mmCIF file of C-alpha atoms in Angstrom:
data_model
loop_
_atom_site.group_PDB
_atom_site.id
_atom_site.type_symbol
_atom_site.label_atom_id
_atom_site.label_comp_id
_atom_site.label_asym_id
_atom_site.label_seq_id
_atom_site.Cartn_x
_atom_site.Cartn_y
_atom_site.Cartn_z
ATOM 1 C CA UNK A 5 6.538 25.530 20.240
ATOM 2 C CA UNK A 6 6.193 25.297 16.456
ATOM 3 C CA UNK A 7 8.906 24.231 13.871
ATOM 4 C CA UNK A 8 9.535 26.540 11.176
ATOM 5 C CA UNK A 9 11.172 27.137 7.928
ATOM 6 C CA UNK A 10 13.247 30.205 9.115
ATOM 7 C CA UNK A 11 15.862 30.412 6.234
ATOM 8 C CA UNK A 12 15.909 28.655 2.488
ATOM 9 C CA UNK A 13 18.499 28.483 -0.071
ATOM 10 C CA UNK A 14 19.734 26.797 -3.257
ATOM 11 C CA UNK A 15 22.384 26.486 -5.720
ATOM 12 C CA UNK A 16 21.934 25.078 -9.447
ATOM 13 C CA UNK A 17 25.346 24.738 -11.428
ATOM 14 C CA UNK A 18 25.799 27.097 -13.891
ATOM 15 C CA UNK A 19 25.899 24.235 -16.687
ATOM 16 C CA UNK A 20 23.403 24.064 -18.574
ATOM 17 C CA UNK A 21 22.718 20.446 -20.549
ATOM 18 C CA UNK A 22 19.745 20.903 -23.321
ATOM 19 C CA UNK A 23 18.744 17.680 -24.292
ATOM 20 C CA UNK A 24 20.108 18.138 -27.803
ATOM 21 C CA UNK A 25 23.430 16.727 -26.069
ATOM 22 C CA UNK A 26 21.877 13.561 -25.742
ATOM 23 C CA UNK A 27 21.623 13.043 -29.671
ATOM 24 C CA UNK A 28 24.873 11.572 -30.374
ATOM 25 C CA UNK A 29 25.044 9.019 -27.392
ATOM 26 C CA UNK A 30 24.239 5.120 -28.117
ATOM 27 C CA UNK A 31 21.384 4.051 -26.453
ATOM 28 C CA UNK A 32 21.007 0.335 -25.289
ATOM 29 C CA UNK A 33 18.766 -1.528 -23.674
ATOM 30 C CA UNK A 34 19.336 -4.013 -20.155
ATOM 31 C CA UNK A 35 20.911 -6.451 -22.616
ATOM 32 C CA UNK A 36 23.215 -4.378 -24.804
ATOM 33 C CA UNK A 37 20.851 -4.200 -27.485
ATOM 34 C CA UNK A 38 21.813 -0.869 -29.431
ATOM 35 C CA UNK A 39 18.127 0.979 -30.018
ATOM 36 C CA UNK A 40 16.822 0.804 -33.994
ATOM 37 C CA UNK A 41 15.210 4.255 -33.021
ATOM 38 C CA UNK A 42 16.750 7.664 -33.814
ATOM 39 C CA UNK A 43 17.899 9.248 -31.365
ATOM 40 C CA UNK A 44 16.139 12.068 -32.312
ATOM 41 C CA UNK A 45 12.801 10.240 -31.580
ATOM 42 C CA UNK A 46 13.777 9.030 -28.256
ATOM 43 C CA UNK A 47 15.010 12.404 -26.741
ATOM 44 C CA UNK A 48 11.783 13.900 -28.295
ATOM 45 C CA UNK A 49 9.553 10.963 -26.812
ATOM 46 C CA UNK A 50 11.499 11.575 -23.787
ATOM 47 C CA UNK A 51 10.756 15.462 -23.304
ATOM 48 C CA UNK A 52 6.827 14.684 -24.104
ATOM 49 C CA UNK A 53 7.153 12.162 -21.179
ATOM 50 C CA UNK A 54 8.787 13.458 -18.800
ATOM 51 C CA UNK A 55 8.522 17.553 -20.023
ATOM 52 C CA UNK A 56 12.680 18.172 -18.749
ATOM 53 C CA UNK A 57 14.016 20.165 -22.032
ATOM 54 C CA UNK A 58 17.624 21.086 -19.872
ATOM 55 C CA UNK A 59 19.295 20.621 -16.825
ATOM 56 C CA UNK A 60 21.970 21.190 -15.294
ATOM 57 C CA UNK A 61 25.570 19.048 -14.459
ATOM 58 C CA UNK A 62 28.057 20.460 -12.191
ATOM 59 C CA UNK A 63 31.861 20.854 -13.833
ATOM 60 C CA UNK A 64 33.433 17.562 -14.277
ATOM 61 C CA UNK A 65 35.993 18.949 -12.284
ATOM 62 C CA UNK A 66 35.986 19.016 -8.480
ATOM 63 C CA UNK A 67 34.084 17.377 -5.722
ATOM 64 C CA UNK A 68 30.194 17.911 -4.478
ATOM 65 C CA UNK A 69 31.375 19.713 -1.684
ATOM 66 C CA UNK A 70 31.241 23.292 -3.256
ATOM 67 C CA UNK A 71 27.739 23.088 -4.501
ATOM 68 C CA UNK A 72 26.134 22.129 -0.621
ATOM 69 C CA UNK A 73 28.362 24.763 0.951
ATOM 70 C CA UNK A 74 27.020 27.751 -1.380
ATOM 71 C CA UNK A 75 23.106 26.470 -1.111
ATOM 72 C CA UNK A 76 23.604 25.925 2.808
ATOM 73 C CA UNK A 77 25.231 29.293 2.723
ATOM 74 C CA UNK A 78 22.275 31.327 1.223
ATOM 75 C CA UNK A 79 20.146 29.062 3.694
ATOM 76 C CA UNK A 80 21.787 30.344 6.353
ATOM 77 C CA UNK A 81 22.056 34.011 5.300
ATOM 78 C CA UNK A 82 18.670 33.847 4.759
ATOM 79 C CA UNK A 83 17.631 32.957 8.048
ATOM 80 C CA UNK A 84 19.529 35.755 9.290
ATOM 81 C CA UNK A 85 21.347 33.897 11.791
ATOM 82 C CA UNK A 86 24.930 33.045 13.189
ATOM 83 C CA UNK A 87 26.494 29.605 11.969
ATOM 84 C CA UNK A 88 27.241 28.495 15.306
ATOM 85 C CA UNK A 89 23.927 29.266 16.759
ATOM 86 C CA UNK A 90 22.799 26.034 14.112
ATOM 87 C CA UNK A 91 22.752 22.814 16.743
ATOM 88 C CA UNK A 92 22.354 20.345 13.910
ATOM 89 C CA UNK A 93 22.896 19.671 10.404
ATOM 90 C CA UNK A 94 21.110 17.084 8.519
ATOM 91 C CA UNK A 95 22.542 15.857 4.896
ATOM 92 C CA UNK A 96 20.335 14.070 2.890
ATOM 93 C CA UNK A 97 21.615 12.296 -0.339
ATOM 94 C CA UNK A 98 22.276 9.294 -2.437
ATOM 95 C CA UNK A 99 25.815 8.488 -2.972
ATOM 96 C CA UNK A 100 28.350 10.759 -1.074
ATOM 97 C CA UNK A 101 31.206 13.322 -2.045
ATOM 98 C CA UNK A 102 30.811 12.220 -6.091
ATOM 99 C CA UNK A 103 34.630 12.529 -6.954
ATOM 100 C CA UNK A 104 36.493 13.546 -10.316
ATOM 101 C CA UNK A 105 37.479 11.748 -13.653
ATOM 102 C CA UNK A 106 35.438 8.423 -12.782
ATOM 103 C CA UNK A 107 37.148 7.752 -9.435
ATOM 104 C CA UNK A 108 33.597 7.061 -7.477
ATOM 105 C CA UNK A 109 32.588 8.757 -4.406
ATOM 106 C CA UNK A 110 33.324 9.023 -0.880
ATOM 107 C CA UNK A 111 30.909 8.318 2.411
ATOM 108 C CA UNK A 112 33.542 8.702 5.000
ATOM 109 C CA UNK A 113 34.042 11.447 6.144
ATOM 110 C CA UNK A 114 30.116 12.294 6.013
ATOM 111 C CA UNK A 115 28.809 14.912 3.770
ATOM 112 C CA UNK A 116 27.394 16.586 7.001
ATOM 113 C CA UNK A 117 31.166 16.818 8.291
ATOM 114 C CA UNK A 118 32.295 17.892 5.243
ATOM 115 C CA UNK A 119 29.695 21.107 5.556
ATOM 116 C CA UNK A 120 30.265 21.812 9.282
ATOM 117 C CA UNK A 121 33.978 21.501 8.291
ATOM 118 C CA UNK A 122 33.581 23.497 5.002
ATOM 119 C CA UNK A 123 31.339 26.091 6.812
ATOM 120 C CA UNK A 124 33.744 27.052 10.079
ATOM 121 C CA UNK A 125 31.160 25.793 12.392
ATOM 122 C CA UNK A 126 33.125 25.522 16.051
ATOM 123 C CA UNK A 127 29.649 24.890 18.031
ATOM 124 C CA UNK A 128 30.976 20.720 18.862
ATOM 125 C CA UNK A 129 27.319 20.452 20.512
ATOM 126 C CA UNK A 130 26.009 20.867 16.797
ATOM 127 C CA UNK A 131 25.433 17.374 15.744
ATOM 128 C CA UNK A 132 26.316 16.760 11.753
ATOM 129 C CA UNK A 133 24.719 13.158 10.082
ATOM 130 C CA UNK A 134 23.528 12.243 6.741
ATOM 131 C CA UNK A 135 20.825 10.078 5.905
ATOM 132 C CA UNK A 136 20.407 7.994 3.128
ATOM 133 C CA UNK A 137 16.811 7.650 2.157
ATOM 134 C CA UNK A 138 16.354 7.929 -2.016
ATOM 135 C CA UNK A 139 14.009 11.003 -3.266
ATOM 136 C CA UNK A 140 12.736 11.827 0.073
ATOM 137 C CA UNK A 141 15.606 12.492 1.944
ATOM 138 C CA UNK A 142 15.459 15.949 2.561
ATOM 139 C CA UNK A 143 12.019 15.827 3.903
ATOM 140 C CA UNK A 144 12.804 12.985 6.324
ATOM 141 C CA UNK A 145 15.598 15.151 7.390
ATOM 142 C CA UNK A 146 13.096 18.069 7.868
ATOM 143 C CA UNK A 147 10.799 15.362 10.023
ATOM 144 C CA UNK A 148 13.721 14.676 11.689
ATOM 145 C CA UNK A 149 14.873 18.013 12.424
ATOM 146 C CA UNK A 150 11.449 18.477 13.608
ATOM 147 C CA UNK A 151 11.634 15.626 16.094
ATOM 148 C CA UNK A 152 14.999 17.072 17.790
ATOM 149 C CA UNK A 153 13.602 20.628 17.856
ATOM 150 C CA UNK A 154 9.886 19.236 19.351
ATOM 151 C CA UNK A 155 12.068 17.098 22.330
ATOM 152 C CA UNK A 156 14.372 20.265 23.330
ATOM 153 C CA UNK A 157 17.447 19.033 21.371
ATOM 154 C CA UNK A 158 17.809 22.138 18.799
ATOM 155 C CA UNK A 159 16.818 25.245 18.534
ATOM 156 C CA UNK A 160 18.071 25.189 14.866
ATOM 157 C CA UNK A 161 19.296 22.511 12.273
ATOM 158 C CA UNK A 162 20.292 23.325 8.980
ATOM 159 C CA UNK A 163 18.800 20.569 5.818
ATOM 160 C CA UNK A 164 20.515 20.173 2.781
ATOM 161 C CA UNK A 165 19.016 18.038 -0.040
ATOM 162 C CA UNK A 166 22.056 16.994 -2.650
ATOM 163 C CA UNK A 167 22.318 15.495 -5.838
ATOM 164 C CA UNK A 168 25.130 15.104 -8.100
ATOM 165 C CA UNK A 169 23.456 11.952 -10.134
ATOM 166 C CA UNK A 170 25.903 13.278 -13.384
ATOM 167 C CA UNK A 171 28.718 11.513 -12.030
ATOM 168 C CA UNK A 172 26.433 7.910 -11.510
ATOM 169 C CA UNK A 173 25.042 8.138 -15.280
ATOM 170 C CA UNK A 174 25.141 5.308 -17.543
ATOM 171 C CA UNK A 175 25.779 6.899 -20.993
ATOM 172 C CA UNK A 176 24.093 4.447 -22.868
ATOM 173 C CA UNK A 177 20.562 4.256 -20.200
ATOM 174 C CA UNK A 178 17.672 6.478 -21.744
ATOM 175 C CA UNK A 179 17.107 7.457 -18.469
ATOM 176 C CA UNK A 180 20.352 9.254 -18.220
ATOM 177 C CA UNK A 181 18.404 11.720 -19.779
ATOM 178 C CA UNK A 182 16.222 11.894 -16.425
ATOM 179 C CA UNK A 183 18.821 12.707 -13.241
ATOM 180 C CA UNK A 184 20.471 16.123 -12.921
ATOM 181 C CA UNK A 185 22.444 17.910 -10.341
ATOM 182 C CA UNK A 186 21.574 20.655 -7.440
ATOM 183 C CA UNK A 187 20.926 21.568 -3.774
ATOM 184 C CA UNK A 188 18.931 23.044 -1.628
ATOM 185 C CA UNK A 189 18.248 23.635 1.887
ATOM 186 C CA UNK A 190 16.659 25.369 4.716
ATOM 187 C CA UNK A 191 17.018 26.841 8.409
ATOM 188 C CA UNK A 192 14.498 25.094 10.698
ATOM 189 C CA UNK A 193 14.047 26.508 14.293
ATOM 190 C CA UNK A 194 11.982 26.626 17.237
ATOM 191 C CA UNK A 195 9.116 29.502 17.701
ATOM 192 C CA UNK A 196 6.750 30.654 19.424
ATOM 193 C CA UNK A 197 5.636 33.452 17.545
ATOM 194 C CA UNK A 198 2.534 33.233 15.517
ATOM 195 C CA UNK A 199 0.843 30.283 13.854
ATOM 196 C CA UNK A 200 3.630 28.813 11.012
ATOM 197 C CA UNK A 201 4.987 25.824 11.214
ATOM 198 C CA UNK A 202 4.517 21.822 10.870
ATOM 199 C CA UNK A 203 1.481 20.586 11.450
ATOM 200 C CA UNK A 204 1.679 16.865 10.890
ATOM 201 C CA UNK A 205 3.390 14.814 8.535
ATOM 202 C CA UNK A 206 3.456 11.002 7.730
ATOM 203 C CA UNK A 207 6.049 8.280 5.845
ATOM 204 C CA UNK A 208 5.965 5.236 4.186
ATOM 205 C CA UNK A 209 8.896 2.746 3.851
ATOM 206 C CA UNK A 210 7.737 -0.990 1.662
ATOM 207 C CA UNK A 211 10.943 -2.389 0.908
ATOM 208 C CA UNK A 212 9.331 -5.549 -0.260
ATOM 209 C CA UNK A 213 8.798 -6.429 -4.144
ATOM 210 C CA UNK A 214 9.383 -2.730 -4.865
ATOM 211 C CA UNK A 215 13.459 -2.794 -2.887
ATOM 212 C CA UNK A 216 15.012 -2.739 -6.626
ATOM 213 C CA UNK A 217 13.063 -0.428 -8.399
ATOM 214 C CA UNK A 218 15.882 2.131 -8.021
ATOM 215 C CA UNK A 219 19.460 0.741 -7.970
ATOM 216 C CA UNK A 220 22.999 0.819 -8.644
ATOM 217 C CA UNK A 221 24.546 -1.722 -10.990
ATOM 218 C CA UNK A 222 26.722 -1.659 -14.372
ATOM 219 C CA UNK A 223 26.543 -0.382 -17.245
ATOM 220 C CA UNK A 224 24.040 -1.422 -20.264
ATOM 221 C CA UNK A 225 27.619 -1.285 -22.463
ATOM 222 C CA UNK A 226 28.823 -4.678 -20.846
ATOM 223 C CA UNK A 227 32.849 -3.485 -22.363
ATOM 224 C CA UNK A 228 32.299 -0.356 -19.416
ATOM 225 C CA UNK A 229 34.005 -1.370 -16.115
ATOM 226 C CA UNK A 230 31.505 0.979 -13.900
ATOM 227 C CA UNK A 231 29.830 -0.993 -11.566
ATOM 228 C CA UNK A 232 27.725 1.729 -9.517
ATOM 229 C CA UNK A 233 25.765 3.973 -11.887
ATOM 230 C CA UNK A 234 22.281 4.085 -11.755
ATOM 231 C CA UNK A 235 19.509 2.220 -12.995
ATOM 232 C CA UNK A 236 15.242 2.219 -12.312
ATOM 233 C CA UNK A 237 12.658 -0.065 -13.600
ATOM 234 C CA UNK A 238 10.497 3.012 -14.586
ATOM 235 C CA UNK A 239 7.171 1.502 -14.927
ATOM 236 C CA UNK A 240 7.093 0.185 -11.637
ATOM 237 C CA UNK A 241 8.722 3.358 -10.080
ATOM 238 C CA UNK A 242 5.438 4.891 -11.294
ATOM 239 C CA UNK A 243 3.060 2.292 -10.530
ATOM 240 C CA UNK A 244 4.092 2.740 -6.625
ATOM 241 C CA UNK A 245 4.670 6.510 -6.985
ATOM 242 C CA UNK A 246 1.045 7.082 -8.478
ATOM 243 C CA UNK A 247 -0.783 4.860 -5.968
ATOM 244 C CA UNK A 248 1.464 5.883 -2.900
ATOM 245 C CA UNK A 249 2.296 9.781 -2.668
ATOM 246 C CA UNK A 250 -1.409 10.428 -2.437
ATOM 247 C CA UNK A 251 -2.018 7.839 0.069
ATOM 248 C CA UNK A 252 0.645 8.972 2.174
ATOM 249 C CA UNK A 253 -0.678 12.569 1.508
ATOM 250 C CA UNK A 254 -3.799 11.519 2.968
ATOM 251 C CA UNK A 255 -2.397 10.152 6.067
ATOM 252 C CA UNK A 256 -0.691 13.361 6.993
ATOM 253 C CA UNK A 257 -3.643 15.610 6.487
ATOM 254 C CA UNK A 258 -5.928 13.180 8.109
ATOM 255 C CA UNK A 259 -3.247 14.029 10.957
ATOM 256 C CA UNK A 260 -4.123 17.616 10.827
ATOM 257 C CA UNK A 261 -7.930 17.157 10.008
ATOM 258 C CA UNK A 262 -7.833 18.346 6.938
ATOM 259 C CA UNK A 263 -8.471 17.326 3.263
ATOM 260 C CA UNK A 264 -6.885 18.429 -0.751
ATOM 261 C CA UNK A 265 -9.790 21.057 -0.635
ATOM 262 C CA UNK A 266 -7.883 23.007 2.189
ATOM 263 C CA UNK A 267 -4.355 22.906 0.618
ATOM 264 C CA UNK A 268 -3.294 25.848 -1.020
ATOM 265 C CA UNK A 269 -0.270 24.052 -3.108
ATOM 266 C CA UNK A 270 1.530 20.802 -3.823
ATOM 267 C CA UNK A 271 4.833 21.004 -4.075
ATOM 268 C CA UNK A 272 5.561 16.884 -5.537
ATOM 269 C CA UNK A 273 8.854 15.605 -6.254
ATOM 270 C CA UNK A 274 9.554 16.588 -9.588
ATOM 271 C CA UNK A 275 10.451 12.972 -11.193
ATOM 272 C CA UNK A 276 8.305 13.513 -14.367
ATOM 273 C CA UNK A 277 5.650 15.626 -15.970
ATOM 274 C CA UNK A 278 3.012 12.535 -16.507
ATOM 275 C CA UNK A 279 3.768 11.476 -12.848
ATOM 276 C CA UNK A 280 2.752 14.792 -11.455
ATOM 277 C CA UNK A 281 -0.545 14.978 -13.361
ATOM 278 C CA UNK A 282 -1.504 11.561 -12.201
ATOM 279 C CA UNK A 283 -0.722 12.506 -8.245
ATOM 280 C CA UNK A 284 -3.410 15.562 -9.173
ATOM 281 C CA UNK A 285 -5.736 13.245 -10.556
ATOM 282 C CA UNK A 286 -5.649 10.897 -7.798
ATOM 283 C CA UNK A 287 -5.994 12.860 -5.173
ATOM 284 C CA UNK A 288 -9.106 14.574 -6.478
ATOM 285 C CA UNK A 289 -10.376 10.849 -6.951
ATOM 286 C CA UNK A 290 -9.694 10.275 -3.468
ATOM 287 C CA UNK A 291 -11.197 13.215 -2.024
ATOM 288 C CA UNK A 292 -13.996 13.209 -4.763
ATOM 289 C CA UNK A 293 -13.091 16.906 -6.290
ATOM 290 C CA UNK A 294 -13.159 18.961 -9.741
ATOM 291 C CA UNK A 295 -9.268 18.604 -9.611
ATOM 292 C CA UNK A 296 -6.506 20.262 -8.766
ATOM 293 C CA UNK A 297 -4.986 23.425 -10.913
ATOM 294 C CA UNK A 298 -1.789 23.530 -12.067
ATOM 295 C CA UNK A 299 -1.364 27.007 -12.710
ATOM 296 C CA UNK A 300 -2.101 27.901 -9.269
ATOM 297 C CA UNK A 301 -1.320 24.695 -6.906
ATOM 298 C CA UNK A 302 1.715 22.829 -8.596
ATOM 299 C CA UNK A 303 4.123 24.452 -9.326
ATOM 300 C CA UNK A 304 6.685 22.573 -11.509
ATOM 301 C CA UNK A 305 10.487 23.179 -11.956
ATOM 302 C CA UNK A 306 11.434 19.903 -13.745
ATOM 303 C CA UNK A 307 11.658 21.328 -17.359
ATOM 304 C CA UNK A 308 14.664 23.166 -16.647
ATOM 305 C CA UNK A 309 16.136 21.269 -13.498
ATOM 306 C CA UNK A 310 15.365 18.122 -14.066
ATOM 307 C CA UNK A 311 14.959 15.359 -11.623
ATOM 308 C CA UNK A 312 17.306 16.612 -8.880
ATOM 309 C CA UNK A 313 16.189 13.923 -6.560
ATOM 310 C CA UNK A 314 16.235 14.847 -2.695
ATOM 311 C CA UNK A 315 17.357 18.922 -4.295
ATOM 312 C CA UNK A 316 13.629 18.884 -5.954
ATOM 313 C CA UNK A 317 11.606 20.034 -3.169
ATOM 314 C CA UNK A 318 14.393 22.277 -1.278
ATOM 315 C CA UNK A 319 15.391 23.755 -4.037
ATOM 316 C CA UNK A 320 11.340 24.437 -5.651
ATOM 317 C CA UNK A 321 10.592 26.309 -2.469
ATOM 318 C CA UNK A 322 13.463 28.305 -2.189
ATOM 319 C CA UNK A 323 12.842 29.565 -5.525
ATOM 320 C CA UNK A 324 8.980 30.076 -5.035
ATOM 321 C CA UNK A 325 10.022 32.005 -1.257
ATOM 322 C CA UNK A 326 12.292 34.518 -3.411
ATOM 323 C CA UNK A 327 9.841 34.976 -6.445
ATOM 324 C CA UNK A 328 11.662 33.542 -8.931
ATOM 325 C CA UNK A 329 9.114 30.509 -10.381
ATOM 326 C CA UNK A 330 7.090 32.623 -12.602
ATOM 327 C CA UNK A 331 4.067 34.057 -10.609
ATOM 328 C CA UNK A 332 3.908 31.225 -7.995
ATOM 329 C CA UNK A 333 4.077 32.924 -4.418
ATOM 330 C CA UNK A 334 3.670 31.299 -1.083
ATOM 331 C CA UNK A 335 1.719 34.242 1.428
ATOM 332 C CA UNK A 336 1.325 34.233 5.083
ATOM 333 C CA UNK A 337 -1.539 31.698 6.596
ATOM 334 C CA UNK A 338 -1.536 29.439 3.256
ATOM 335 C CA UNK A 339 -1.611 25.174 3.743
ATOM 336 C CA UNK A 340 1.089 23.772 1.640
ATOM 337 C CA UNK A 341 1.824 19.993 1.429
ATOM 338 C CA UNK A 342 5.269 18.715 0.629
ATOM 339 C CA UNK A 343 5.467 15.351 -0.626
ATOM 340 C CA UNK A 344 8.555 12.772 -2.250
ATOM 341 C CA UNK A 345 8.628 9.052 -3.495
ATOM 342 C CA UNK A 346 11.831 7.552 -4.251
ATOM 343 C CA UNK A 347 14.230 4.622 -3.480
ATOM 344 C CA UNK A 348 13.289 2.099 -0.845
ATOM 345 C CA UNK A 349 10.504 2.459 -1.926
ATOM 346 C CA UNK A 350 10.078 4.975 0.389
ATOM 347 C CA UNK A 351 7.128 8.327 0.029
ATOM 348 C CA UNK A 352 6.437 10.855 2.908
ATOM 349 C CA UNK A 353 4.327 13.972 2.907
ATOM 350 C CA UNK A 354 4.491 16.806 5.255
ATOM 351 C CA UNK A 355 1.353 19.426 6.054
ATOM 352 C CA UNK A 356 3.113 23.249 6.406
ATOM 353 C CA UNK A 357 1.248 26.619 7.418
ATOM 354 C CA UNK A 358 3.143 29.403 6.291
#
């Protein structure tokens, strides 16, 4: 039996934030330090870095719950299946329910009951968790779905990738200007129809001198009382992203016996422009090769999403599936490798035939 991607869907807040709303804020460094710099430098520095010019924040009204329930939705729709014929759902994410006005979030109950809840799901055999695993959280929870599908324990389980990093923003952190908000997720199921599906996958977890390269702590404005916002040492968030993703690339299509040459595209976490050029470089290092072309095998969403964290790849392939990323299209028979990096550290990399 293969595992497939039977259904995709997404939702992106209709908010739009255009980085011009980040030239009034006061920008400090770890020790309070207000910045010398216009701020008109930094946010332009900033988009040549990174290449986000928007993104969107969800209302600062309301919970998270709304936006997983309309991308989970579409997945479902899209799938063309009943609700209750879904045996598992599988919530990746970072911090919970984000709540209101400043008032935190919530981890109990899970985000995964919340959606079976939310959703009018009756099927009590369907099992509903939510795993905690930085950036690549939604594709551990497709390896996972994989797993329970592969050992008879679901036929389908619904992933949802969902970030609402606007409500964990430190105001005066220049890489508030980094983290945005969305979801998106997808229908996997059992088949034994045709030649689609997994074909291997790998993941790496160091936790070692990397564990606080990605963290929650206070705010650089010591007079804010907000202990959980977040924070990254970016430098060395690239360091182990740029050596890592194409390692742990290479170990899943050394799984399938294959090599960069036979991919068709790349979809990468989308955490910055300059980070996605040097996983393309890399790789064609490693596998001695012209390099790999942008315009036809990576496609990039982060100039108008932003880094959506464990949304990115979800939400990138739901929009490639429907035709809406300019003229990037995914066809029948083509090799496509998913891969994240993220908190942890942790990286992972799956190997796809559609």
């Amino acid at each position: 039996m293969k595992t497939i991607i039977k259904g995709t869907g997404t939702h992106l807040p209709e908010r739009v934030i255009e980085n011009s709303w980040f030239l009034n804020r006061q920008f400090m460094d770890e020790n309070g330090v207000v910045s010398a710099k216009p701020n008109e430098e930094i946010v332009a520095k900033l988009e040549a870095i990174t290449g986000i010019k928007s993104r969107r924040y969800i209302s600062e009204k309301g919970d998270s719950v709304p936006l997983m329930v309309a991308a989970a939705a579409n997945a479902i729709n899209d799938a063309g299946i009943d609700k209750n014929q879904i045996d598992g759902i599988i919530i990746a994410h970072n911090a919970g329910n984000m709540l209101e006005d400043g008032k935190g979030f919530h981890t109990v109950p899970n985000m995964a009951a919340l959606l079976k809840n939310r959703l009018a799901i009756t099927n009590y055999q369907c099992f509903a968790y939510d795993i905690l695993f930085g950036c690549p959280g939604w594709l551990q929870g497709i390896i996972q779905a994989h797993q329970a599908i592969q050992m008879g324990d679901a036929k389908n389980v619904l992933v949802v990738g969902i970030e609402v990093a606007s409500r964990l923003l430190d105001p005066h952190d220049l890489d508030s200007m980094i983290l945005a908000d969305g979801c998106g997720a997808a229908v996997i199921s059992g088949s034994d129809d045709g030649n689609a599906g997994i074909i291997s996958y790998a993941t790496f977890s160091h936790a070692q001198e990397d564990l606080a390269c990605i963290y929650l702590s206070g705010s650089y404005n010591k007079a804010l009382d907000a202990p959980t916002l977040f924070k990254m040492n970016g430098k060395d968030v690239y360091k182990y992203a740029t050596v890592w993703v194409p390692k742990v690339i290479k170990a899943a299509l050394d799984k399938a016996g294959l090599t960069a040459a036979d991919v068709d595209m790349f979809l990468f976490h989308q955490a910055n422009g300059k980070m996605l050029h040097a996983f393309a470089n890399n790789l064609a290092q490693m596998y001695n090769i012209e390099g790999l072309n942008f315009d036809t095998k990576i496609p990039t969403t982060i100039d108008f999403t932003g880094n959506t964290s464990v949304a990115t790849i979800p939400t990138m392939l739901d929009l490639i599936l429907k035709h809406q990323l300019g003229n990037y299209s995914i066809n029948p028979g083509m090799k496509v490798v998913m891969a994240s990096v993220g908190a942890g550290m942790h990286c992972n990399a799956i190997v796809y035939q559609f």
